[in-house]
């Protein structure tokens, strides 16, 4: 009886004491987006926070007419200092566990290695490392995050959605996470590649409510792939060749190809299944990169006036699609070779397949990679032509 009574008393005491780190919701701010930039005139880091404005996001609230998010920035000689300085400018304590996106400024990416940026993410247990990363291209991070959007209330969710769509539908932009960047920074024979994002339109109008009231809106759009070397941004890869990164890494889910039939007209081919295999070797100081690709797809648009019910016509289109795919892959690899940055991870493949040869060439791999002989062999099967066989006459 005494034992039962003692247990009951202890339970009540523990319940009354509560949690020592307990905080009311109105004392906290939920951070959804984080931007990191560099101020060359001050030689300091600038951290931009995008936090939820509760009064504008409540389900039954009419709001006060202000923006659904609040952006504010802090500075410091280190990222930790800048992060802690938020206490001087914001009334609530930040929660970082709900961050959905991290944007790195182009000036910072060109100034110093990402090792100095992402060190804090690995050390802080409150920040997840499965967060997408983007590089602000031709714009400062604060202005980019401040640009108001009309469909999604919260700007970082718009960026996250565009990145996901481009990865799923186009295959031109990979959904690069923090842990992907860290892995490329620490692994031998690979470098990071991060999608860029830029502001299209009037930057001054984009950060005001006039942008929501105008049909000709300022908006943010994905723009190229940032190529890094030794953790620093060295250039950009643009256009169709950016698909090569996702193809070689076997991360592509869907993409399209243009099949030329004359100087003005093309067929459109959607690739919905694609696998690749890469082999790397070195013979007599010459690196050889061989890429094998197998793709399957269907015709989504037919502007060439030929009878696709005939097998020889489909074979012609398959052959032309192969040439187009091989061209895009080769152009992507050549672009990286010019920047002497192995963002494809071919050095890592050589490391695992031929460790002794890798040991001999690892220190000068960037130079060896830039002069490597590249061979691409592709094969494409057209499995469908849609609901119509005959093209429209013209």
PDB file of C-alpha atoms in Angstrom, residues 67-374:
ATOM      1  CA  UNK A  67       2.538  39.004 -46.132  1.00  0.00           C
ATOM      2  CA  UNK A  68       2.200  35.280 -45.216  1.00  0.00           C
ATOM      3  CA  UNK A  69       5.894  35.102 -44.338  1.00  0.00           C
ATOM      4  CA  UNK A  70       8.373  37.417 -42.673  1.00  0.00           C
ATOM      5  CA  UNK A  71      11.939  37.687 -43.976  1.00  0.00           C
ATOM      6  CA  UNK A  72      14.731  39.142 -41.892  1.00  0.00           C
ATOM      7  CA  UNK A  73      18.508  39.020 -42.103  1.00  0.00           C
ATOM      8  CA  UNK A  74      21.418  38.966 -39.702  1.00  0.00           C
ATOM      9  CA  UNK A  75      25.180  39.210 -40.206  1.00  0.00           C
ATOM     10  CA  UNK A  76      28.306  37.849 -38.557  1.00  0.00           C
ATOM     11  CA  UNK A  77      31.913  36.843 -39.123  1.00  0.00           C
ATOM     12  CA  UNK A  78      30.810  33.209 -38.785  1.00  0.00           C
ATOM     13  CA  UNK A  79      27.520  31.546 -39.643  1.00  0.00           C
ATOM     14  CA  UNK A  80      26.977  30.670 -35.987  1.00  0.00           C
ATOM     15  CA  UNK A  81      27.440  34.296 -34.998  1.00  0.00           C
ATOM     16  CA  UNK A  82      25.043  35.452 -37.701  1.00  0.00           C
ATOM     17  CA  UNK A  83      22.479  32.852 -36.621  1.00  0.00           C
ATOM     18  CA  UNK A  84      22.648  33.884 -32.968  1.00  0.00           C
ATOM     19  CA  UNK A  85      22.420  37.566 -33.840  1.00  0.00           C
ATOM     20  CA  UNK A  86      18.771  36.989 -34.797  1.00  0.00           C
ATOM     21  CA  UNK A  87      18.032  37.661 -31.133  1.00  0.00           C
ATOM     22  CA  UNK A  88      18.856  41.342 -31.769  1.00  0.00           C
ATOM     23  CA  UNK A  89      16.289  41.771 -34.547  1.00  0.00           C
ATOM     24  CA  UNK A  90      13.520  39.207 -33.944  1.00  0.00           C
ATOM     25  CA  UNK A  91      11.294  38.752 -30.918  1.00  0.00           C
ATOM     26  CA  UNK A  92      10.935  34.970 -31.076  1.00  0.00           C
ATOM     27  CA  UNK A  93      13.223  31.980 -30.836  1.00  0.00           C
ATOM     28  CA  UNK A  94      13.785  30.236 -34.166  1.00  0.00           C
ATOM     29  CA  UNK A  95      12.895  26.566 -34.786  1.00  0.00           C
ATOM     30  CA  UNK A  96      15.069  25.144 -37.577  1.00  0.00           C
ATOM     31  CA  UNK A  97      13.635  21.622 -37.759  1.00  0.00           C
ATOM     32  CA  UNK A  98      11.035  22.657 -40.398  1.00  0.00           C
ATOM     33  CA  UNK A  99      13.411  24.261 -42.917  1.00  0.00           C
ATOM     34  CA  UNK A 100      12.348  23.231 -46.435  1.00  0.00           C
ATOM     35  CA  UNK A 101      15.023  24.914 -48.558  1.00  0.00           C
ATOM     36  CA  UNK A 102      18.505  26.410 -48.350  1.00  0.00           C
ATOM     37  CA  UNK A 103      19.672  29.028 -50.860  1.00  0.00           C
ATOM     38  CA  UNK A 104      23.374  29.831 -51.250  1.00  0.00           C
ATOM     39  CA  UNK A 105      24.424  33.193 -52.686  1.00  0.00           C
ATOM     40  CA  UNK A 106      26.515  33.179 -55.862  1.00  0.00           C
ATOM     41  CA  UNK A 107      29.086  35.551 -54.347  1.00  0.00           C
ATOM     42  CA  UNK A 108      29.575  33.229 -51.393  1.00  0.00           C
ATOM     43  CA  UNK A 109      29.734  30.134 -53.628  1.00  0.00           C
ATOM     44  CA  UNK A 110      32.516  31.747 -55.680  1.00  0.00           C
ATOM     45  CA  UNK A 111      34.399  33.126 -52.666  1.00  0.00           C
ATOM     46  CA  UNK A 112      35.072  30.036 -50.596  1.00  0.00           C
ATOM     47  CA  UNK A 113      34.495  26.311 -50.411  1.00  0.00           C
ATOM     48  CA  UNK A 114      31.119  24.932 -49.427  1.00  0.00           C
ATOM     49  CA  UNK A 115      32.979  23.060 -46.682  1.00  0.00           C
ATOM     50  CA  UNK A 116      32.834  26.283 -44.664  1.00  0.00           C
ATOM     51  CA  UNK A 117      29.112  26.599 -45.314  1.00  0.00           C
ATOM     52  CA  UNK A 118      27.860  23.084 -44.656  1.00  0.00           C
ATOM     53  CA  UNK A 119      30.020  22.340 -41.628  1.00  0.00           C
ATOM     54  CA  UNK A 120      27.410  23.980 -39.415  1.00  0.00           C
ATOM     55  CA  UNK A 121      24.605  21.836 -40.878  1.00  0.00           C
ATOM     56  CA  UNK A 122      26.321  18.583 -39.957  1.00  0.00           C
ATOM     57  CA  UNK A 123      27.165  19.742 -36.437  1.00  0.00           C
ATOM     58  CA  UNK A 124      23.710  21.085 -35.567  1.00  0.00           C
ATOM     59  CA  UNK A 125      21.321  18.229 -34.735  1.00  0.00           C
ATOM     60  CA  UNK A 126      18.353  20.613 -35.040  1.00  0.00           C
ATOM     61  CA  UNK A 127      18.810  21.046 -38.811  1.00  0.00           C
ATOM     62  CA  UNK A 128      18.000  18.195 -41.195  1.00  0.00           C
ATOM     63  CA  UNK A 129      20.452  17.348 -43.992  1.00  0.00           C
ATOM     64  CA  UNK A 130      17.771  16.103 -46.407  1.00  0.00           C
ATOM     65  CA  UNK A 131      16.885  19.673 -47.369  1.00  0.00           C
ATOM     66  CA  UNK A 132      17.126  20.787 -51.032  1.00  0.00           C
ATOM     67  CA  UNK A 133      19.857  23.292 -51.928  1.00  0.00           C
ATOM     68  CA  UNK A 134      19.846  25.996 -54.624  1.00  0.00           C
ATOM     69  CA  UNK A 135      22.296  28.697 -55.719  1.00  0.00           C
ATOM     70  CA  UNK A 136      20.989  32.247 -56.227  1.00  0.00           C
ATOM     71  CA  UNK A 137      22.182  33.205 -59.725  1.00  0.00           C
ATOM     72  CA  UNK A 138      22.638  36.898 -60.628  1.00  0.00           C
ATOM     73  CA  UNK A 139      20.785  37.961 -57.506  1.00  0.00           C
ATOM     74  CA  UNK A 140      21.332  38.349 -53.798  1.00  0.00           C
ATOM     75  CA  UNK A 141      19.609  35.794 -51.589  1.00  0.00           C
ATOM     76  CA  UNK A 142      17.496  38.285 -49.627  1.00  0.00           C
ATOM     77  CA  UNK A 143      15.851  39.766 -52.747  1.00  0.00           C
ATOM     78  CA  UNK A 144      15.209  36.306 -54.176  1.00  0.00           C
ATOM     79  CA  UNK A 145      13.502  35.062 -51.015  1.00  0.00           C
ATOM     80  CA  UNK A 146      11.547  38.328 -50.718  1.00  0.00           C
ATOM     81  CA  UNK A 147       9.960  37.963 -54.174  1.00  0.00           C
ATOM     82  CA  UNK A 148       6.225  37.469 -53.595  1.00  0.00           C
ATOM     83  CA  UNK A 149       4.338  34.713 -55.389  1.00  0.00           C
ATOM     84  CA  UNK A 150       0.625  34.376 -56.127  1.00  0.00           C
ATOM     85  CA  UNK A 151      -0.124  30.636 -56.325  1.00  0.00           C
ATOM     86  CA  UNK A 152       1.744  29.431 -53.255  1.00  0.00           C
ATOM     87  CA  UNK A 153       1.635  31.815 -50.348  1.00  0.00           C
ATOM     88  CA  UNK A 154       5.124  30.949 -49.164  1.00  0.00           C
ATOM     89  CA  UNK A 155       8.037  31.679 -51.575  1.00  0.00           C
ATOM     90  CA  UNK A 156      10.279  28.808 -50.449  1.00  0.00           C
ATOM     91  CA  UNK A 157       7.473  26.327 -51.129  1.00  0.00           C
ATOM     92  CA  UNK A 158       7.249  27.709 -54.673  1.00  0.00           C
ATOM     93  CA  UNK A 159      10.965  27.126 -55.185  1.00  0.00           C
ATOM     94  CA  UNK A 160      10.744  23.645 -53.700  1.00  0.00           C
ATOM     95  CA  UNK A 161       7.805  22.791 -55.983  1.00  0.00           C
ATOM     96  CA  UNK A 162       9.583  24.052 -59.102  1.00  0.00           C
ATOM     97  CA  UNK A 163      12.656  22.016 -58.261  1.00  0.00           C
ATOM     98  CA  UNK A 164      10.561  18.891 -57.727  1.00  0.00           C
ATOM     99  CA  UNK A 165       8.637  19.416 -60.987  1.00  0.00           C
ATOM    100  CA  UNK A 166      11.777  20.017 -63.029  1.00  0.00           C
ATOM    101  CA  UNK A 167      13.328  16.862 -61.599  1.00  0.00           C
ATOM    102  CA  UNK A 168      10.236  14.718 -62.256  1.00  0.00           C
ATOM    103  CA  UNK A 169       9.226  16.077 -65.667  1.00  0.00           C
ATOM    104  CA  UNK A 170      12.226  17.634 -67.438  1.00  0.00           C
ATOM    105  CA  UNK A 171      15.218  15.890 -65.922  1.00  0.00           C
ATOM    106  CA  UNK A 172      17.246  19.084 -66.262  1.00  0.00           C
ATOM    107  CA  UNK A 173      17.505  19.838 -62.544  1.00  0.00           C
ATOM    108  CA  UNK A 174      18.293  17.337 -59.847  1.00  0.00           C
ATOM    109  CA  UNK A 175      16.740  17.592 -56.420  1.00  0.00           C
ATOM    110  CA  UNK A 176      20.123  18.053 -54.731  1.00  0.00           C
ATOM    111  CA  UNK A 177      19.997  17.703 -50.953  1.00  0.00           C
ATOM    112  CA  UNK A 178      22.489  18.886 -48.333  1.00  0.00           C
ATOM    113  CA  UNK A 179      23.739  15.340 -47.787  1.00  0.00           C
ATOM    114  CA  UNK A 180      24.374  14.996 -51.550  1.00  0.00           C
ATOM    115  CA  UNK A 181      26.595  18.080 -51.476  1.00  0.00           C
ATOM    116  CA  UNK A 182      28.425  16.878 -48.377  1.00  0.00           C
ATOM    117  CA  UNK A 183      28.992  13.472 -49.981  1.00  0.00           C
ATOM    118  CA  UNK A 184      30.450  15.052 -53.127  1.00  0.00           C
ATOM    119  CA  UNK A 185      32.665  17.326 -51.053  1.00  0.00           C
ATOM    120  CA  UNK A 186      34.098  14.469 -49.002  1.00  0.00           C
ATOM    121  CA  UNK A 187      34.287  11.680 -51.611  1.00  0.00           C
ATOM    122  CA  UNK A 188      37.326  11.288 -53.828  1.00  0.00           C
ATOM    123  CA  UNK A 189      36.734  11.815 -57.523  1.00  0.00           C
ATOM    124  CA  UNK A 190      33.498  13.835 -57.476  1.00  0.00           C
ATOM    125  CA  UNK A 191      32.401  17.458 -57.208  1.00  0.00           C
ATOM    126  CA  UNK A 192      29.019  19.046 -56.335  1.00  0.00           C
ATOM    127  CA  UNK A 193      26.560  20.285 -58.961  1.00  0.00           C
ATOM    128  CA  UNK A 194      23.700  22.460 -57.677  1.00  0.00           C
ATOM    129  CA  UNK A 195      20.752  23.952 -59.561  1.00  0.00           C
ATOM    130  CA  UNK A 196      20.631  27.710 -59.924  1.00  0.00           C
ATOM    131  CA  UNK A 197      17.626  29.982 -59.420  1.00  0.00           C
ATOM    132  CA  UNK A 198      17.211  33.519 -60.690  1.00  0.00           C
ATOM    133  CA  UNK A 199      14.703  36.390 -60.680  1.00  0.00           C
ATOM    134  CA  UNK A 200      12.844  37.073 -63.922  1.00  0.00           C
ATOM    135  CA  UNK A 201      11.369  40.574 -64.223  1.00  0.00           C
ATOM    136  CA  UNK A 202      11.612  43.722 -62.137  1.00  0.00           C
ATOM    137  CA  UNK A 203      13.359  42.911 -58.859  1.00  0.00           C
ATOM    138  CA  UNK A 204      12.060  46.040 -57.119  1.00  0.00           C
ATOM    139  CA  UNK A 205       8.435  45.288 -58.026  1.00  0.00           C
ATOM    140  CA  UNK A 206       8.779  41.610 -57.111  1.00  0.00           C
ATOM    141  CA  UNK A 207       9.239  42.349 -53.416  1.00  0.00           C
ATOM    142  CA  UNK A 208       6.119  44.541 -53.141  1.00  0.00           C
ATOM    143  CA  UNK A 209       2.398  43.741 -53.130  1.00  0.00           C
ATOM    144  CA  UNK A 210       2.128  45.311 -56.593  1.00  0.00           C
ATOM    145  CA  UNK A 211       3.577  42.069 -57.899  1.00  0.00           C
ATOM    146  CA  UNK A 212       0.479  40.178 -56.714  1.00  0.00           C
ATOM    147  CA  UNK A 213      -1.853  42.704 -58.337  1.00  0.00           C
ATOM    148  CA  UNK A 214      -0.176  42.679 -61.760  1.00  0.00           C
ATOM    149  CA  UNK A 215      -0.640  40.157 -64.586  1.00  0.00           C
ATOM    150  CA  UNK A 216       2.950  40.704 -65.726  1.00  0.00           C
ATOM    151  CA  UNK A 217       4.515  39.331 -62.590  1.00  0.00           C
ATOM    152  CA  UNK A 218       8.103  39.126 -61.452  1.00  0.00           C
ATOM    153  CA  UNK A 219       8.920  35.543 -60.552  1.00  0.00           C
ATOM    154  CA  UNK A 220      11.757  33.177 -59.718  1.00  0.00           C
ATOM    155  CA  UNK A 221      12.818  30.425 -62.123  1.00  0.00           C
ATOM    156  CA  UNK A 222      15.355  27.629 -62.194  1.00  0.00           C
ATOM    157  CA  UNK A 223      18.335  28.640 -64.302  1.00  0.00           C
ATOM    158  CA  UNK A 224      21.184  26.261 -65.103  1.00  0.00           C
ATOM    159  CA  UNK A 225      23.362  23.999 -62.989  1.00  0.00           C
ATOM    160  CA  UNK A 226      26.184  25.403 -60.876  1.00  0.00           C
ATOM    161  CA  UNK A 227      29.444  23.499 -61.381  1.00  0.00           C
ATOM    162  CA  UNK A 228      31.824  23.382 -58.405  1.00  0.00           C
ATOM    163  CA  UNK A 229      35.528  22.604 -58.120  1.00  0.00           C
ATOM    164  CA  UNK A 230      37.174  22.042 -54.742  1.00  0.00           C
ATOM    165  CA  UNK A 231      33.906  23.205 -53.240  1.00  0.00           C
ATOM    166  CA  UNK A 232      33.825  26.560 -55.083  1.00  0.00           C
ATOM    167  CA  UNK A 233      31.524  27.635 -57.905  1.00  0.00           C
ATOM    168  CA  UNK A 234      33.550  27.808 -61.136  1.00  0.00           C
ATOM    169  CA  UNK A 235      30.834  28.093 -63.796  1.00  0.00           C
ATOM    170  CA  UNK A 236      27.393  27.218 -65.072  1.00  0.00           C
ATOM    171  CA  UNK A 237      26.007  24.479 -67.293  1.00  0.00           C
ATOM    172  CA  UNK A 238      22.929  25.532 -69.267  1.00  0.00           C
ATOM    173  CA  UNK A 239      20.431  24.081 -71.728  1.00  0.00           C
ATOM    174  CA  UNK A 240      19.651  20.516 -72.741  1.00  0.00           C
ATOM    175  CA  UNK A 241      23.101  19.255 -71.755  1.00  0.00           C
ATOM    176  CA  UNK A 242      22.221  19.620 -68.068  1.00  0.00           C
ATOM    177  CA  UNK A 243      20.226  16.389 -68.436  1.00  0.00           C
ATOM    178  CA  UNK A 244      23.521  14.514 -68.697  1.00  0.00           C
ATOM    179  CA  UNK A 245      24.093  14.882 -64.957  1.00  0.00           C
ATOM    180  CA  UNK A 246      20.851  13.103 -64.075  1.00  0.00           C
ATOM    181  CA  UNK A 247      21.264  10.505 -66.837  1.00  0.00           C
ATOM    182  CA  UNK A 248      24.754   9.405 -65.814  1.00  0.00           C
ATOM    183  CA  UNK A 249      23.800   9.426 -62.132  1.00  0.00           C
ATOM    184  CA  UNK A 250      20.684   7.319 -62.896  1.00  0.00           C
ATOM    185  CA  UNK A 251      18.433   9.835 -61.167  1.00  0.00           C
ATOM    186  CA  UNK A 252      16.405  10.904 -64.187  1.00  0.00           C
ATOM    187  CA  UNK A 253      12.712  10.014 -64.023  1.00  0.00           C
ATOM    188  CA  UNK A 254      11.368  11.567 -67.209  1.00  0.00           C
ATOM    189  CA  UNK A 255      12.658  13.782 -69.989  1.00  0.00           C
ATOM    190  CA  UNK A 256      12.013  14.598 -73.640  1.00  0.00           C
ATOM    191  CA  UNK A 257      13.946  14.581 -76.916  1.00  0.00           C
ATOM    192  CA  UNK A 258      13.448  16.532 -80.119  1.00  0.00           C
ATOM    193  CA  UNK A 259      13.597  14.352 -83.225  1.00  0.00           C
ATOM    194  CA  UNK A 260      14.350  16.492 -86.309  1.00  0.00           C
ATOM    195  CA  UNK A 261      12.585  15.690 -89.580  1.00  0.00           C
ATOM    196  CA  UNK A 262      13.521  18.855 -91.541  1.00  0.00           C
ATOM    197  CA  UNK A 263      14.884  22.329 -90.842  1.00  0.00           C
ATOM    198  CA  UNK A 264      11.634  23.561 -89.268  1.00  0.00           C
ATOM    199  CA  UNK A 265       9.795  20.554 -87.836  1.00  0.00           C
ATOM    200  CA  UNK A 266      10.435  18.123 -85.028  1.00  0.00           C
ATOM    201  CA  UNK A 267       8.796  15.161 -83.396  1.00  0.00           C
ATOM    202  CA  UNK A 268       8.660  15.096 -79.610  1.00  0.00           C
ATOM    203  CA  UNK A 269       9.656  11.919 -77.788  1.00  0.00           C
ATOM    204  CA  UNK A 270       9.023  11.478 -74.068  1.00  0.00           C
ATOM    205  CA  UNK A 271      11.542   9.218 -72.315  1.00  0.00           C
ATOM    206  CA  UNK A 272       9.902   7.661 -69.255  1.00  0.00           C
ATOM    207  CA  UNK A 273      12.461   4.925 -68.516  1.00  0.00           C
ATOM    208  CA  UNK A 274      16.200   5.293 -68.805  1.00  0.00           C
ATOM    209  CA  UNK A 275      19.194   3.499 -67.341  1.00  0.00           C
ATOM    210  CA  UNK A 276      22.893   4.170 -67.807  1.00  0.00           C
ATOM    211  CA  UNK A 277      26.171   2.466 -66.972  1.00  0.00           C
ATOM    212  CA  UNK A 278      29.581   4.143 -66.982  1.00  0.00           C
ATOM    213  CA  UNK A 279      33.007   2.567 -67.229  1.00  0.00           C
ATOM    214  CA  UNK A 280      36.250   4.478 -66.593  1.00  0.00           C
ATOM    215  CA  UNK A 281      39.809   3.314 -67.225  1.00  0.00           C
ATOM    216  CA  UNK A 282      43.257   4.763 -67.886  1.00  0.00           C
ATOM    217  CA  UNK A 283      45.603   3.393 -70.528  1.00  0.00           C
ATOM    218  CA  UNK A 284      48.995   4.984 -71.268  1.00  0.00           C
ATOM    219  CA  UNK A 285      48.128   8.171 -69.327  1.00  0.00           C
ATOM    220  CA  UNK A 286      44.886   8.540 -71.303  1.00  0.00           C
ATOM    221  CA  UNK A 287      41.595   8.374 -69.416  1.00  0.00           C
ATOM    222  CA  UNK A 288      38.768   6.666 -71.265  1.00  0.00           C
ATOM    223  CA  UNK A 289      35.145   7.221 -70.262  1.00  0.00           C
ATOM    224  CA  UNK A 290      32.509   4.941 -71.744  1.00  0.00           C
ATOM    225  CA  UNK A 291      28.805   5.581 -71.128  1.00  0.00           C
ATOM    226  CA  UNK A 292      26.092   3.089 -72.100  1.00  0.00           C
ATOM    227  CA  UNK A 293      22.465   4.299 -72.087  1.00  0.00           C
ATOM    228  CA  UNK A 294      19.221   2.414 -72.661  1.00  0.00           C
ATOM    229  CA  UNK A 295      15.986   4.398 -72.913  1.00  0.00           C
ATOM    230  CA  UNK A 296      12.307   3.719 -73.567  1.00  0.00           C
ATOM    231  CA  UNK A 297       9.624   6.202 -74.507  1.00  0.00           C
ATOM    232  CA  UNK A 298       6.660   7.242 -76.628  1.00  0.00           C
ATOM    233  CA  UNK A 299       5.924   9.842 -79.284  1.00  0.00           C
ATOM    234  CA  UNK A 300       3.990  12.746 -77.758  1.00  0.00           C
ATOM    235  CA  UNK A 301       3.917  15.023 -80.808  1.00  0.00           C
ATOM    236  CA  UNK A 302       4.191  14.164 -84.510  1.00  0.00           C
ATOM    237  CA  UNK A 303       5.076  16.952 -86.941  1.00  0.00           C
ATOM    238  CA  UNK A 304       6.858  14.806 -89.521  1.00  0.00           C
ATOM    239  CA  UNK A 305       4.457  13.702 -92.242  1.00  0.00           C
ATOM    240  CA  UNK A 306       5.358  10.010 -92.321  1.00  0.00           C
ATOM    241  CA  UNK A 307       3.423   6.810 -91.691  1.00  0.00           C
ATOM    242  CA  UNK A 308       4.474   5.652 -88.249  1.00  0.00           C
ATOM    243  CA  UNK A 309       2.540   2.415 -88.658  1.00  0.00           C
ATOM    244  CA  UNK A 310       5.574   1.238 -90.642  1.00  0.00           C
ATOM    245  CA  UNK A 311       8.392  -0.231 -88.615  1.00  0.00           C
ATOM    246  CA  UNK A 312      11.101   1.383 -90.766  1.00  0.00           C
ATOM    247  CA  UNK A 313       9.720   4.841 -89.969  1.00  0.00           C
ATOM    248  CA  UNK A 314       9.830   4.177 -86.214  1.00  0.00           C
ATOM    249  CA  UNK A 315      13.352   2.825 -86.637  1.00  0.00           C
ATOM    250  CA  UNK A 316      14.341   6.071 -88.353  1.00  0.00           C
ATOM    251  CA  UNK A 317      12.956   8.088 -85.452  1.00  0.00           C
ATOM    252  CA  UNK A 318      14.697   5.847 -82.913  1.00  0.00           C
ATOM    253  CA  UNK A 319      18.031   6.347 -84.707  1.00  0.00           C
ATOM    254  CA  UNK A 320      17.569  10.130 -84.738  1.00  0.00           C
ATOM    255  CA  UNK A 321      16.588  10.118 -81.058  1.00  0.00           C
ATOM    256  CA  UNK A 322      19.756   8.168 -80.247  1.00  0.00           C
ATOM    257  CA  UNK A 323      21.880  10.803 -81.993  1.00  0.00           C
ATOM    258  CA  UNK A 324      20.123  13.574 -80.058  1.00  0.00           C
ATOM    259  CA  UNK A 325      20.552  11.818 -76.710  1.00  0.00           C
ATOM    260  CA  UNK A 326      24.221  11.027 -77.329  1.00  0.00           C
ATOM    261  CA  UNK A 327      24.793  14.653 -78.330  1.00  0.00           C
ATOM    262  CA  UNK A 328      23.250  16.001 -75.098  1.00  0.00           C
ATOM    263  CA  UNK A 329      25.307  13.650 -72.924  1.00  0.00           C
ATOM    264  CA  UNK A 330      28.571  14.427 -74.731  1.00  0.00           C
ATOM    265  CA  UNK A 331      27.961  18.175 -74.573  1.00  0.00           C
ATOM    266  CA  UNK A 332      27.346  17.955 -70.825  1.00  0.00           C
ATOM    267  CA  UNK A 333      30.563  16.030 -70.219  1.00  0.00           C
ATOM    268  CA  UNK A 334      32.554  18.404 -72.454  1.00  0.00           C
ATOM    269  CA  UNK A 335      31.208  21.414 -70.561  1.00  0.00           C
ATOM    270  CA  UNK A 336      32.449  19.896 -67.282  1.00  0.00           C
ATOM    271  CA  UNK A 337      35.797  19.033 -68.894  1.00  0.00           C
ATOM    272  CA  UNK A 338      36.300  22.663 -69.921  1.00  0.00           C
ATOM    273  CA  UNK A 339      35.799  23.700 -66.291  1.00  0.00           C
ATOM    274  CA  UNK A 340      38.019  20.788 -65.123  1.00  0.00           C
ATOM    275  CA  UNK A 341      35.380  19.698 -62.636  1.00  0.00           C
ATOM    276  CA  UNK A 342      34.263  16.065 -62.436  1.00  0.00           C
ATOM    277  CA  UNK A 343      30.675  16.687 -61.335  1.00  0.00           C
ATOM    278  CA  UNK A 344      29.713  13.305 -62.840  1.00  0.00           C
ATOM    279  CA  UNK A 345      31.821  11.319 -60.362  1.00  0.00           C
ATOM    280  CA  UNK A 346      33.853   9.462 -63.008  1.00  0.00           C
ATOM    281  CA  UNK A 347      36.879   9.649 -60.712  1.00  0.00           C
ATOM    282  CA  UNK A 348      34.893   7.881 -58.021  1.00  0.00           C
ATOM    283  CA  UNK A 349      34.036   5.123 -60.521  1.00  0.00           C
ATOM    284  CA  UNK A 350      37.739   4.747 -61.350  1.00  0.00           C
ATOM    285  CA  UNK A 351      38.559   4.686 -57.642  1.00  0.00           C
ATOM    286  CA  UNK A 352      36.290   1.690 -57.024  1.00  0.00           C
ATOM    287  CA  UNK A 353      36.983  -0.212 -60.251  1.00  0.00           C
ATOM    288  CA  UNK A 354      40.740   0.405 -60.549  1.00  0.00           C
ATOM    289  CA  UNK A 355      42.051   1.543 -57.144  1.00  0.00           C
ATOM    290  CA  UNK A 356      45.731   1.268 -58.086  1.00  0.00           C
ATOM    291  CA  UNK A 357      45.317   3.433 -61.161  1.00  0.00           C
ATOM    292  CA  UNK A 358      43.317   5.908 -59.107  1.00  0.00           C
ATOM    293  CA  UNK A 359      46.141   6.174 -56.589  1.00  0.00           C
ATOM    294  CA  UNK A 360      48.534   7.015 -59.429  1.00  0.00           C
ATOM    295  CA  UNK A 361      46.349   9.748 -60.914  1.00  0.00           C
ATOM    296  CA  UNK A 362      44.192  11.010 -58.039  1.00  0.00           C
ATOM    297  CA  UNK A 363      46.219  14.166 -57.384  1.00  0.00           C
ATOM    298  CA  UNK A 364      45.981  15.312 -61.017  1.00  0.00           C
ATOM    299  CA  UNK A 365      42.565  13.838 -61.769  1.00  0.00           C
ATOM    300  CA  UNK A 366      41.006  17.202 -62.720  1.00  0.00           C
ATOM    301  CA  UNK A 367      43.602  17.577 -65.485  1.00  0.00           C
ATOM    302  CA  UNK A 368      43.311  13.945 -66.564  1.00  0.00           C
ATOM    303  CA  UNK A 369      39.504  14.195 -66.631  1.00  0.00           C
ATOM    304  CA  UNK A 370      39.607  17.356 -68.763  1.00  0.00           C
ATOM    305  CA  UNK A 371      41.517  15.464 -71.481  1.00  0.00           C
ATOM    306  CA  UNK A 372      39.654  12.150 -71.217  1.00  0.00           C
ATOM    307  CA  UNK A 373      38.351  10.410 -74.312  1.00  0.00           C
ATOM    308  CA  UNK A 374      34.560  10.157 -74.069  1.00  0.00           C
TER     309      UNK A 374
END
